[in-house]
């Protein structure tokens, strides 16, 4: 298990991406899966940076681990911001033309579709969002 505690600022995204990519490379993760994970990590971290603490700034903790004998990666995001479960947001109707769709929700929809499992809980005063993705 590896952990990164960082200020939840959009400009810290490159450090978060590097943290995750280093761990994925150690596991010989294929590039397609790595790109899917990178997009999901970016979406979740940027949402925390933009919304969790506004107008203030707080920290986010990213925990990288493996499960299923290293066949699946688990990336957990924790923040002490406003409680928010993004999984409760209704999926957008992607059959509608872009100009007819309400703003918001497409990012978490992409995360849910590209990851094997996305879990959320509010525990000990923290938002805890976990992404699970098979790397085989």
mmCIF file of N, CA and C in Angstrom:
data_model
loop_
_atom_site.group_PDB
_atom_site.id
_atom_site.type_symbol
_atom_site.label_atom_id
_atom_site.label_comp_id
_atom_site.label_asym_id
_atom_site.label_seq_id
_atom_site.Cartn_x
_atom_site.Cartn_y
_atom_site.Cartn_z
ATOM 1 N N UNK A 1 0.843 -1.184 0.000
ATOM 2 C CA UNK A 1 0.000 0.000 0.000
ATOM 3 C C UNK A 1 0.882 1.238 0.000
ATOM 4 N N UNK A 2 0.559 2.171 -0.852
ATOM 5 C CA UNK A 2 1.253 3.461 -0.922
ATOM 6 C C UNK A 2 0.244 4.563 -0.686
ATOM 7 N N UNK A 3 0.681 5.647 -0.084
ATOM 8 C CA UNK A 3 -0.237 6.734 0.252
ATOM 9 C C UNK A 3 0.397 8.074 -0.089
ATOM 10 N N UNK A 4 -0.411 8.967 -0.629
ATOM 11 C CA UNK A 4 0.003 10.338 -0.932
ATOM 12 C C UNK A 4 -1.005 11.282 -0.300
ATOM 13 N N UNK A 5 -0.501 12.172 0.557
ATOM 14 C CA UNK A 5 -1.356 13.220 1.119
ATOM 15 C C UNK A 5 -0.918 14.515 0.460
ATOM 16 N N UNK A 6 -1.885 15.241 -0.089
ATOM 17 C CA UNK A 6 -1.565 16.401 -0.911
ATOM 18 C C UNK A 6 -2.679 17.435 -0.790
ATOM 19 N N UNK A 7 -2.321 18.706 -0.994
ATOM 20 C CA UNK A 7 -3.357 19.741 -1.018
ATOM 21 C C UNK A 7 -4.269 19.487 -2.207
ATOM 22 N N UNK A 8 -5.553 19.639 -1.983
ATOM 23 C CA UNK A 8 -6.542 19.415 -3.038
ATOM 24 C C UNK A 8 -6.631 20.660 -3.914
ATOM 25 N N UNK A 9 -5.634 20.816 -4.768
ATOM 26 C CA UNK A 9 -5.558 21.925 -5.717
ATOM 27 C C UNK A 9 -5.363 21.344 -7.111
ATOM 28 N N UNK A 10 -6.054 21.899 -8.099
ATOM 29 C CA UNK A 10 -5.950 21.393 -9.464
ATOM 30 C C UNK A 10 -4.498 21.364 -9.934
ATOM 31 N N UNK A 11 -3.716 22.363 -9.528
ATOM 32 C CA UNK A 11 -2.321 22.400 -9.973
ATOM 33 C C UNK A 11 -1.464 21.278 -9.375
ATOM 34 N N UNK A 12 -2.003 20.517 -8.439
ATOM 35 C CA UNK A 12 -1.298 19.364 -7.865
ATOM 36 C C UNK A 12 -1.599 18.073 -8.638
ATOM 37 N N UNK A 13 -2.467 18.146 -9.634
ATOM 38 C CA UNK A 13 -2.837 16.964 -10.409
ATOM 39 C C UNK A 13 -1.627 16.230 -11.000
ATOM 40 N N UNK A 14 -0.623 16.920 -11.557
ATOM 41 C CA UNK A 14 0.527 16.174 -12.091
ATOM 42 C C UNK A 14 1.217 15.299 -11.044
ATOM 43 N N UNK A 15 1.268 15.751 -9.800
ATOM 44 C CA UNK A 15 1.881 14.947 -8.737
ATOM 45 C C UNK A 15 1.036 13.715 -8.436
ATOM 46 N N UNK A 16 -0.279 13.881 -8.459
ATOM 47 C CA UNK A 16 -1.184 12.755 -8.216
ATOM 48 C C UNK A 16 -1.050 11.736 -9.355
ATOM 49 N N UNK A 17 -1.046 12.227 -10.589
ATOM 50 C CA UNK A 17 -0.923 11.341 -11.753
ATOM 51 C C UNK A 17 0.403 10.584 -11.724
ATOM 52 N N UNK A 18 1.470 11.271 -11.377
ATOM 53 C CA UNK A 18 2.780 10.622 -11.311
ATOM 54 C C UNK A 18 2.791 9.539 -10.225
ATOM 55 N N UNK A 19 2.216 9.838 -9.072
ATOM 56 C CA UNK A 19 2.123 8.877 -7.980
ATOM 57 C C UNK A 19 1.440 7.591 -8.446
ATOM 58 N N UNK A 20 0.294 7.730 -9.104
ATOM 59 C CA UNK A 20 -0.462 6.568 -9.576
ATOM 60 C C UNK A 20 0.289 5.849 -10.694
ATOM 61 N N UNK A 21 0.831 6.600 -11.645
ATOM 62 C CA UNK A 21 1.511 5.980 -12.783
ATOM 63 C C UNK A 21 2.750 5.193 -12.362
ATOM 64 N N UNK A 22 3.495 5.690 -11.401
ATOM 65 C CA UNK A 22 4.670 4.957 -10.907
ATOM 66 C C UNK A 22 4.246 3.596 -10.360
ATOM 67 N N UNK A 23 3.164 3.581 -9.598
ATOM 68 C CA UNK A 23 2.689 2.318 -9.028
ATOM 69 C C UNK A 23 2.159 1.383 -10.117
ATOM 70 N N UNK A 24 1.451 1.933 -11.105
ATOM 71 C CA UNK A 24 0.945 1.099 -12.200
ATOM 72 C C UNK A 24 2.082 0.505 -13.024
ATOM 73 N N UNK A 25 3.119 1.293 -13.252
ATOM 74 C CA UNK A 25 4.264 0.798 -14.019
ATOM 75 C C UNK A 25 4.979 -0.328 -13.287
ATOM 76 N N UNK A 26 5.042 -0.266 -11.967
ATOM 77 C CA UNK A 26 5.648 -1.351 -11.182
ATOM 78 C C UNK A 26 4.888 -2.662 -11.384
ATOM 79 N N UNK A 27 3.607 -2.565 -11.699
ATOM 80 C CA UNK A 27 2.757 -3.739 -11.889
ATOM 81 C C UNK A 27 2.680 -4.169 -13.353
ATOM 82 N N UNK A 28 3.433 -3.507 -14.224
ATOM 83 C CA UNK A 28 3.395 -3.797 -15.659
ATOM 84 C C UNK A 28 1.991 -3.665 -16.237
ATOM 85 N N UNK A 29 1.285 -2.649 -15.787
ATOM 86 C CA UNK A 29 -0.072 -2.389 -16.257
ATOM 87 C C UNK A 29 -0.031 -2.015 -17.737
ATOM 88 N N UNK A 30 -0.930 -2.587 -18.533
ATOM 89 C CA UNK A 30 -0.917 -2.239 -19.960
ATOM 90 C C UNK A 30 -1.413 -0.803 -20.154
ATOM 91 N N UNK A 31 -1.017 -0.210 -21.251
ATOM 92 C CA UNK A 31 -1.252 1.220 -21.483
ATOM 93 C C UNK A 31 -2.733 1.582 -21.582
ATOM 94 N N UNK A 32 -3.548 0.720 -22.154
ATOM 95 C CA UNK A 32 -4.975 1.039 -22.286
ATOM 96 C C UNK A 32 -5.612 1.137 -20.904
ATOM 97 N N UNK A 33 -5.329 0.161 -20.051
ATOM 98 C CA UNK A 33 -5.868 0.183 -18.692
ATOM 99 C C UNK A 33 -5.296 1.379 -17.925
ATOM 100 N N UNK A 34 -4.016 1.645 -18.102
ATOM 101 C CA UNK A 34 -3.401 2.783 -17.414
ATOM 102 C C UNK A 34 -4.064 4.097 -17.830
ATOM 103 N N UNK A 35 -4.370 4.243 -19.105
ATOM 104 C CA UNK A 35 -5.037 5.471 -19.556
ATOM 105 C C UNK A 35 -6.436 5.581 -18.957
ATOM 106 N N UNK A 36 -7.163 4.480 -18.866
ATOM 107 C CA UNK A 36 -8.490 4.510 -18.244
ATOM 108 C C UNK A 36 -8.389 4.929 -16.781
ATOM 109 N N UNK A 37 -7.416 4.376 -16.089
ATOM 110 C CA UNK A 37 -7.218 4.721 -14.679
ATOM 111 C C UNK A 37 -6.806 6.179 -14.556
ATOM 112 N N UNK A 38 -5.906 6.638 -15.424
ATOM 113 C CA UNK A 38 -5.456 8.037 -15.380
ATOM 114 C C UNK A 38 -6.622 9.012 -15.548
ATOM 115 N N UNK A 39 -7.511 8.721 -16.484
ATOM 116 C CA UNK A 39 -8.672 9.594 -16.715
ATOM 117 C C UNK A 39 -9.569 9.606 -15.473
ATOM 118 N N UNK A 40 -9.796 8.439 -14.889
ATOM 119 C CA UNK A 40 -10.648 8.358 -13.693
ATOM 120 C C UNK A 40 -10.015 9.104 -12.520
ATOM 121 N N UNK A 41 -8.716 8.919 -12.319
ATOM 122 C CA UNK A 41 -8.007 9.599 -11.231
ATOM 123 C C UNK A 41 -8.085 11.111 -11.424
ATOM 124 N N UNK A 42 -7.881 11.568 -12.649
ATOM 125 C CA UNK A 42 -7.959 13.003 -12.922
ATOM 126 C C UNK A 42 -9.349 13.537 -12.597
ATOM 127 N N UNK A 43 -10.368 12.854 -13.036
ATOM 128 C CA UNK A 43 -11.745 13.298 -12.808
ATOM 129 C C UNK A 43 -12.046 13.403 -11.313
ATOM 130 N N UNK A 44 -11.707 12.384 -10.560
ATOM 131 C CA UNK A 44 -12.014 12.380 -9.131
ATOM 132 C C UNK A 44 -11.207 13.453 -8.401
ATOM 133 N N UNK A 45 -9.907 13.532 -8.672
ATOM 134 C CA UNK A 45 -9.077 14.519 -7.961
ATOM 135 C C UNK A 45 -9.489 15.949 -8.291
ATOM 136 N N UNK A 46 -9.764 16.230 -9.546
ATOM 137 C CA UNK A 46 -10.171 17.586 -9.940
ATOM 138 C C UNK A 46 -11.511 17.946 -9.295
ATOM 139 N N UNK A 47 -12.422 16.983 -9.195
ATOM 140 C CA UNK A 47 -13.690 17.257 -8.508
ATOM 141 C C UNK A 47 -13.463 17.585 -7.033
ATOM 142 N N UNK A 48 -12.580 16.842 -6.386
ATOM 143 C CA UNK A 48 -12.260 17.151 -4.982
ATOM 144 C C UNK A 48 -11.671 18.552 -4.887
ATOM 145 N N UNK A 49 -10.722 18.855 -5.763
ATOM 146 C CA UNK A 49 -10.058 20.168 -5.745
ATOM 147 C C UNK A 49 -11.048 21.306 -5.991
ATOM 148 N N UNK A 50 -11.980 21.094 -6.890
ATOM 149 C CA UNK A 50 -12.913 22.163 -7.255
ATOM 150 C C UNK A 50 -14.097 22.322 -6.314
ATOM 151 N N UNK A 51 -14.506 21.257 -5.640
ATOM 152 C CA UNK A 51 -15.769 21.319 -4.909
ATOM 153 C C UNK A 51 -15.731 20.956 -3.428
ATOM 154 N N UNK A 52 -14.787 20.152 -2.986
ATOM 155 C CA UNK A 52 -14.853 19.622 -1.620
ATOM 156 C C UNK A 52 -14.743 20.689 -0.536
ATOM 157 N N UNK A 53 -13.890 21.668 -0.746
ATOM 158 C CA UNK A 53 -13.593 22.618 0.326
ATOM 159 C C UNK A 53 -13.970 24.062 0.009
ATOM 160 N N UNK A 54 -14.537 24.306 -1.118
ATOM 161 C CA UNK A 54 -14.773 25.685 -1.577
ATOM 162 C C UNK A 54 -15.498 26.526 -0.546
ATOM 163 N N UNK A 55 -15.054 27.758 -0.326
ATOM 164 C CA UNK A 55 -13.981 28.461 -1.029
ATOM 165 C C UNK A 55 -12.602 28.221 -0.421
ATOM 166 N N UNK A 56 -12.491 27.357 0.564
ATOM 167 C CA UNK A 56 -11.211 27.093 1.209
ATOM 168 C C UNK A 56 -10.444 26.000 0.469
ATOM 169 N N UNK A 57 -9.292 25.654 1.012
ATOM 170 C CA UNK A 57 -8.467 24.581 0.463
ATOM 171 C C UNK A 57 -8.235 23.564 1.572
ATOM 172 N N UNK A 58 -8.283 22.305 1.229
ATOM 173 C CA UNK A 58 -8.006 21.246 2.191
ATOM 174 C C UNK A 58 -7.119 20.193 1.559
ATOM 175 N N UNK A 59 -6.959 19.103 2.261
ATOM 176 C CA UNK A 59 -6.100 18.025 1.785
ATOM 177 C C UNK A 59 -6.910 16.881 1.204
ATOM 178 N N UNK A 60 -6.240 16.122 0.368
ATOM 179 C CA UNK A 60 -6.776 14.863 -0.140
ATOM 180 C C UNK A 60 -5.713 13.804 0.096
ATOM 181 N N UNK A 61 -6.158 12.620 0.398
ATOM 182 C CA UNK A 61 -5.250 11.490 0.545
ATOM 183 C C UNK A 61 -5.620 10.474 -0.524
ATOM 184 N N UNK A 62 -4.589 10.000 -1.245
ATOM 185 C CA UNK A 62 -4.786 8.995 -2.272
ATOM 186 C C UNK A 62 -4.039 7.751 -1.815
ATOM 187 N N UNK A 63 -4.748 6.635 -1.750
ATOM 188 C CA UNK A 63 -4.160 5.376 -1.304
ATOM 189 C C UNK A 63 -4.202 4.395 -2.474
ATOM 190 N N UNK A 64 -3.028 3.897 -2.838
ATOM 191 C CA UNK A 64 -2.903 2.945 -3.939
ATOM 192 C C UNK A 64 -2.592 1.582 -3.343
ATOM 193 N N UNK A 65 -3.372 0.579 -3.727
ATOM 194 C CA UNK A 65 -3.156 -0.763 -3.205
ATOM 195 C C UNK A 65 -3.556 -1.766 -4.283
ATOM 196 N N UNK A 66 -3.240 -3.025 -4.039
ATOM 197 C CA UNK A 66 -3.681 -4.097 -4.932
ATOM 198 C C UNK A 66 -4.505 -5.092 -4.132
ATOM 199 N N UNK A 67 -5.413 -5.739 -4.833
ATOM 200 C CA UNK A 67 -6.233 -6.806 -4.253
ATOM 201 C C UNK A 67 -6.249 -7.964 -5.247
ATOM 202 N N UNK A 68 -6.849 -9.060 -4.867
ATOM 203 C CA UNK A 68 -6.925 -10.239 -5.748
ATOM 204 C C UNK A 68 -5.535 -10.678 -6.213
ATOM 205 N N UNK A 69 -4.623 -10.808 -5.247
ATOM 206 C CA UNK A 69 -3.245 -11.231 -5.563
ATOM 207 C C UNK A 69 -2.582 -10.348 -6.615
ATOM 208 N N UNK A 70 -2.841 -9.053 -6.545
ATOM 209 C CA UNK A 70 -2.198 -8.106 -7.448
ATOM 210 C C UNK A 70 -2.852 -7.995 -8.805
ATOM 211 N N UNK A 71 -3.988 -8.639 -9.009
ATOM 212 C CA UNK A 71 -4.659 -8.599 -10.307
ATOM 213 C C UNK A 71 -5.556 -7.372 -10.465
ATOM 214 N N UNK A 72 -5.870 -6.735 -9.350
ATOM 215 C CA UNK A 72 -6.755 -5.574 -9.351
ATOM 216 C C UNK A 72 -6.115 -4.462 -8.543
ATOM 217 N N UNK A 73 -6.195 -3.234 -9.073
ATOM 218 C CA UNK A 73 -5.706 -2.096 -8.300
ATOM 219 C C UNK A 73 -6.889 -1.427 -7.606
ATOM 220 N N UNK A 74 -6.595 -0.896 -6.442
ATOM 221 C CA UNK A 74 -7.560 -0.153 -5.640
ATOM 222 C C UNK A 74 -6.967 1.226 -5.390
ATOM 223 N N UNK A 75 -7.678 2.244 -5.817
ATOM 224 C CA UNK A 75 -7.226 3.616 -5.600
ATOM 225 C C UNK A 75 -8.323 4.322 -4.821
ATOM 226 N N UNK A 76 -7.981 4.728 -3.604
ATOM 227 C CA UNK A 76 -8.951 5.346 -2.707
ATOM 228 C C UNK A 76 -8.606 6.811 -2.515
ATOM 229 N N UNK A 77 -9.624 7.652 -2.621
ATOM 230 C CA UNK A 77 -9.500 9.088 -2.396
ATOM 231 C C UNK A 77 -10.240 9.429 -1.118
ATOM 232 N N UNK A 78 -9.568 10.162 -0.228
ATOM 233 C CA UNK A 78 -10.213 10.610 1.000
ATOM 234 C C UNK A 78 -10.075 12.118 1.107
ATOM 235 N N UNK A 79 -11.166 12.764 1.519
ATOM 236 C CA UNK A 79 -11.124 14.202 1.801
ATOM 237 C C UNK A 79 -12.088 14.490 2.938
ATOM 238 N N UNK A 80 -11.843 15.592 3.619
ATOM 239 C CA UNK A 80 -12.702 15.997 4.738
ATOM 240 C C UNK A 80 -13.625 17.130 4.341
ATOM 241 N N UNK A 81 -13.889 17.251 3.055
ATOM 242 C CA UNK A 81 -14.750 18.319 2.556
ATOM 243 C C UNK A 81 -16.219 18.027 2.788
ATOM 244 N N UNK A 82 -17.042 18.798 2.106
ATOM 245 C CA UNK A 82 -18.492 18.653 2.193
ATOM 246 C C UNK A 82 -18.871 17.219 1.812
ATOM 247 N N UNK A 83 -19.682 16.540 2.627
ATOM 248 C CA UNK A 83 -20.099 15.179 2.263
ATOM 249 C C UNK A 83 -20.805 15.180 0.902
ATOM 250 N N UNK A 84 -20.350 14.310 0.005
ATOM 251 C CA UNK A 84 -20.960 14.235 -1.319
ATOM 252 C C UNK A 84 -20.703 12.860 -1.918
ATOM 253 N N UNK A 85 -21.766 12.177 -2.259
ATOM 254 C CA UNK A 85 -21.668 10.883 -2.907
ATOM 255 C C UNK A 85 -21.954 11.055 -4.392
ATOM 256 N N UNK A 86 -20.926 11.072 -5.229
ATOM 257 C CA UNK A 86 -21.150 11.281 -6.661
ATOM 258 C C UNK A 86 -21.891 10.123 -7.319
ATOM 259 N N UNK A 87 -21.939 8.965 -6.662
ATOM 260 C CA UNK A 87 -22.623 7.821 -7.248
ATOM 261 C C UNK A 87 -24.138 7.957 -7.189
ATOM 262 N N UNK A 88 -24.621 8.903 -6.363
ATOM 263 C CA UNK A 88 -26.068 9.139 -6.292
ATOM 264 C C UNK A 88 -26.573 9.997 -7.442
ATOM 265 N N UNK A 89 -25.659 10.661 -8.143
ATOM 266 C CA UNK A 89 -26.061 11.506 -9.272
ATOM 267 C C UNK A 89 -26.548 10.616 -10.411
ATOM 268 N N UNK A 90 -27.696 10.959 -10.943
ATOM 269 C CA UNK A 90 -28.262 10.183 -12.040
ATOM 270 C C UNK A 90 -27.354 10.260 -13.261
ATOM 271 N N UNK A 91 -27.184 9.129 -13.937
ATOM 272 C CA UNK A 91 -26.362 9.111 -15.143
ATOM 273 C C UNK A 91 -26.983 10.006 -16.209
ATOM 274 N N UNK A 92 -26.136 10.719 -16.966
ATOM 275 C CA UNK A 92 -26.680 11.568 -18.029
ATOM 276 C C UNK A 92 -27.226 10.721 -19.179
ATOM 277 N N UNK A 93 -28.179 11.281 -19.885
ATOM 278 C CA UNK A 93 -28.723 10.623 -21.069
ATOM 279 C C UNK A 93 -27.793 10.951 -22.232
ATOM 280 N N UNK A 94 -26.883 10.037 -22.520
ATOM 281 C CA UNK A 94 -25.878 10.309 -23.555
ATOM 282 C C UNK A 94 -26.435 10.162 -24.970
ATOM 283 N N UNK A 95 -27.718 9.790 -25.076
ATOM 284 C CA UNK A 95 -28.333 9.725 -26.409
ATOM 285 C C UNK A 95 -28.805 11.107 -26.867
ATOM 286 N N UNK A 96 -28.908 12.048 -25.914
ATOM 287 C CA UNK A 96 -29.322 13.409 -26.271
ATOM 288 C C UNK A 96 -28.150 14.169 -26.880
ATOM 289 N N UNK A 97 -28.418 15.094 -27.802
ATOM 290 C CA UNK A 97 -27.347 15.958 -28.304
ATOM 291 C C UNK A 97 -26.749 16.767 -27.133
ATOM 292 N N UNK A 98 -25.479 17.075 -27.230
ATOM 293 C CA UNK A 98 -24.769 17.777 -26.164
ATOM 294 C C UNK A 98 -25.464 19.023 -25.663
ATOM 295 N N UNK A 99 -26.033 19.813 -26.562
ATOM 296 C CA UNK A 99 -26.673 21.075 -26.158
ATOM 297 C C UNK A 99 -27.978 20.849 -25.397
ATOM 298 N N UNK A 100 -28.524 19.632 -25.453
ATOM 299 C CA UNK A 100 -29.773 19.333 -24.735
ATOM 300 C C UNK A 100 -29.531 18.675 -23.372
ATOM 301 N N UNK A 101 -28.277 18.303 -23.109
ATOM 302 C CA UNK A 101 -27.968 17.650 -21.832
ATOM 303 C C UNK A 101 -27.688 18.680 -20.756
ATOM 304 N N UNK A 102 -28.163 18.422 -19.529
ATOM 305 C CA UNK A 102 -27.813 19.331 -18.438
ATOM 306 C C UNK A 102 -26.302 19.255 -18.155
ATOM 307 N N UNK A 103 -25.754 20.335 -17.647
ATOM 308 C CA UNK A 103 -24.331 20.386 -17.330
ATOM 309 C C UNK A 103 -24.052 19.513 -16.116
ATOM 310 N N UNK A 104 -22.922 18.800 -16.163
ATOM 311 C CA UNK A 104 -22.476 18.007 -15.018
ATOM 312 C C UNK A 104 -22.852 16.546 -15.126
ATOM 313 N N UNK A 105 -22.065 15.731 -14.447
ATOM 314 C CA UNK A 105 -22.365 14.314 -14.349
ATOM 315 C C UNK A 105 -21.673 13.431 -15.363
ATOM 316 N N UNK A 106 -21.137 14.000 -16.437
ATOM 317 C CA UNK A 106 -20.516 13.174 -17.472
ATOM 318 C C UNK A 106 -19.206 12.564 -16.971
ATOM 319 N N UNK A 107 -18.456 13.309 -16.180
ATOM 320 C CA UNK A 107 -17.173 12.809 -15.680
ATOM 321 C C UNK A 107 -17.327 11.580 -14.803
ATOM 322 N N UNK A 108 -18.209 11.647 -13.812
ATOM 323 C CA UNK A 108 -18.391 10.501 -12.923
ATOM 324 C C UNK A 108 -19.018 9.342 -13.686
ATOM 325 N N UNK A 109 -19.846 9.645 -14.696
ATOM 326 C CA UNK A 109 -20.407 8.603 -15.561
ATOM 327 C C UNK A 109 -19.279 7.850 -16.274
ATOM 328 N N UNK A 110 -18.307 8.598 -16.807
ATOM 329 C CA UNK A 110 -17.162 7.975 -17.481
ATOM 330 C C UNK A 110 -16.358 7.122 -16.504
ATOM 331 N N UNK A 111 -16.193 7.619 -15.285
ATOM 332 C CA UNK A 111 -15.466 6.862 -14.264
ATOM 333 C C UNK A 111 -16.192 5.546 -13.980
ATOM 334 N N UNK A 112 -17.497 5.614 -13.784
ATOM 335 C CA UNK A 112 -18.267 4.400 -13.481
ATOM 336 C C UNK A 112 -18.199 3.399 -14.633
ATOM 337 N N UNK A 113 -18.198 3.878 -15.863
ATOM 338 C CA UNK A 113 -18.164 2.981 -17.018
ATOM 339 C C UNK A 113 -16.781 2.376 -17.256
ATOM 340 N N UNK A 114 -15.718 3.092 -16.899
ATOM 341 C CA UNK A 114 -14.370 2.614 -17.203
ATOM 342 C C UNK A 114 -13.740 1.789 -16.075
ATOM 343 N N UNK A 115 -14.222 1.941 -14.866
ATOM 344 C CA UNK A 115 -13.704 1.162 -13.741
ATOM 345 C C UNK A 115 -14.571 -0.080 -13.537
ATOM 346 N N UNK A 116 -14.006 -1.102 -12.931
ATOM 347 C CA UNK A 116 -14.782 -2.312 -12.653
ATOM 348 C C UNK A 116 -15.787 -2.063 -11.537
ATOM 349 N N UNK A 117 -15.385 -1.260 -10.567
ATOM 350 C CA UNK A 117 -16.263 -0.959 -9.445
ATOM 351 C C UNK A 117 -15.854 0.397 -8.879
ATOM 352 N N UNK A 118 -16.857 1.171 -8.457
ATOM 353 C CA UNK A 118 -16.629 2.453 -7.788
ATOM 354 C C UNK A 118 -17.474 2.427 -6.518
ATOM 355 N N UNK A 119 -16.833 2.653 -5.389
ATOM 356 C CA UNK A 119 -17.512 2.595 -4.095
ATOM 357 C C UNK A 119 -17.374 3.935 -3.377
ATOM 358 N N UNK A 120 -18.412 4.298 -2.635
ATOM 359 C CA UNK A 120 -18.369 5.540 -1.849
ATOM 360 C C UNK A 120 -18.913 5.266 -0.453
ATOM 361 N N UNK A 121 -18.291 5.902 0.526
ATOM 362 C CA UNK A 121 -18.857 5.944 1.871
ATOM 363 C C UNK A 121 -18.394 7.236 2.536
ATOM 364 N N UNK A 122 -19.200 7.686 3.478
ATOM 365 C CA UNK A 122 -18.805 8.824 4.309
ATOM 366 C C UNK A 122 -18.497 8.232 5.668
ATOM 367 N N UNK A 123 -17.216 8.284 6.046
ATOM 368 C CA UNK A 123 -16.776 7.586 7.243
ATOM 369 C C UNK A 123 -15.828 8.472 8.040
ATOM 370 N N UNK A 124 -16.064 8.559 9.334
ATOM 371 C CA UNK A 124 -15.205 9.346 10.230
ATOM 372 C C UNK A 124 -15.023 10.773 9.728
ATOM 373 N N UNK A 125 -16.112 11.371 9.230
ATOM 374 C CA UNK A 125 -16.054 12.746 8.761
ATOM 375 C C UNK A 125 -15.357 12.930 7.417
ATOM 376 N N UNK A 126 -15.157 11.832 6.683
ATOM 377 C CA UNK A 126 -14.467 11.930 5.395
ATOM 378 C C UNK A 126 -15.275 11.298 4.268
ATOM 379 N N UNK A 127 -15.150 11.894 3.094
ATOM 380 C CA UNK A 127 -15.603 11.262 1.869
ATOM 381 C C UNK A 127 -14.542 10.219 1.503
ATOM 382 N N UNK A 128 -14.971 9.007 1.223
ATOM 383 C CA UNK A 128 -14.046 7.939 0.853
ATOM 384 C C UNK A 128 -14.570 7.314 -0.443
ATOM 385 N N UNK A 129 -13.844 7.546 -1.535
ATOM 386 C CA UNK A 129 -14.243 7.028 -2.846
ATOM 387 C C UNK A 129 -13.152 6.081 -3.315
ATOM 388 N N UNK A 130 -13.546 4.860 -3.664
ATOM 389 C CA UNK A 130 -12.575 3.852 -4.081
ATOM 390 C C UNK A 130 -12.867 3.387 -5.499
ATOM 391 N N UNK A 131 -11.817 3.351 -6.310
ATOM 392 C CA UNK A 131 -11.876 2.844 -7.683
ATOM 393 C C UNK A 131 -11.211 1.470 -7.703
ATOM 394 N N UNK A 132 -11.835 0.512 -8.319
ATOM 395 C CA UNK A 132 -11.251 -0.819 -8.488
ATOM 396 C C UNK A 132 -11.192 -1.132 -9.974
ATOM 397 N N UNK A 133 -10.014 -1.614 -10.406
ATOM 398 C CA UNK A 133 -9.837 -1.921 -11.832
ATOM 399 C C UNK A 133 -8.887 -3.097 -11.991
ATOM 400 N N UNK A 134 -9.333 -4.101 -12.729
ATOM 401 C CA UNK A 134 -8.477 -5.240 -13.049
ATOM 402 C C UNK A 134 -7.377 -4.787 -13.999
ATOM 403 N N UNK A 135 -6.164 -5.255 -13.751
ATOM 404 C CA UNK A 135 -5.068 -4.884 -14.650
ATOM 405 C C UNK A 135 -4.634 -6.066 -15.515
ATOM 406 N N UNK A 136 -5.440 -7.124 -15.508
ATOM 407 C CA UNK A 136 -5.114 -8.291 -16.341
ATOM 408 C C UNK A 136 -5.938 -8.315 -17.589
#
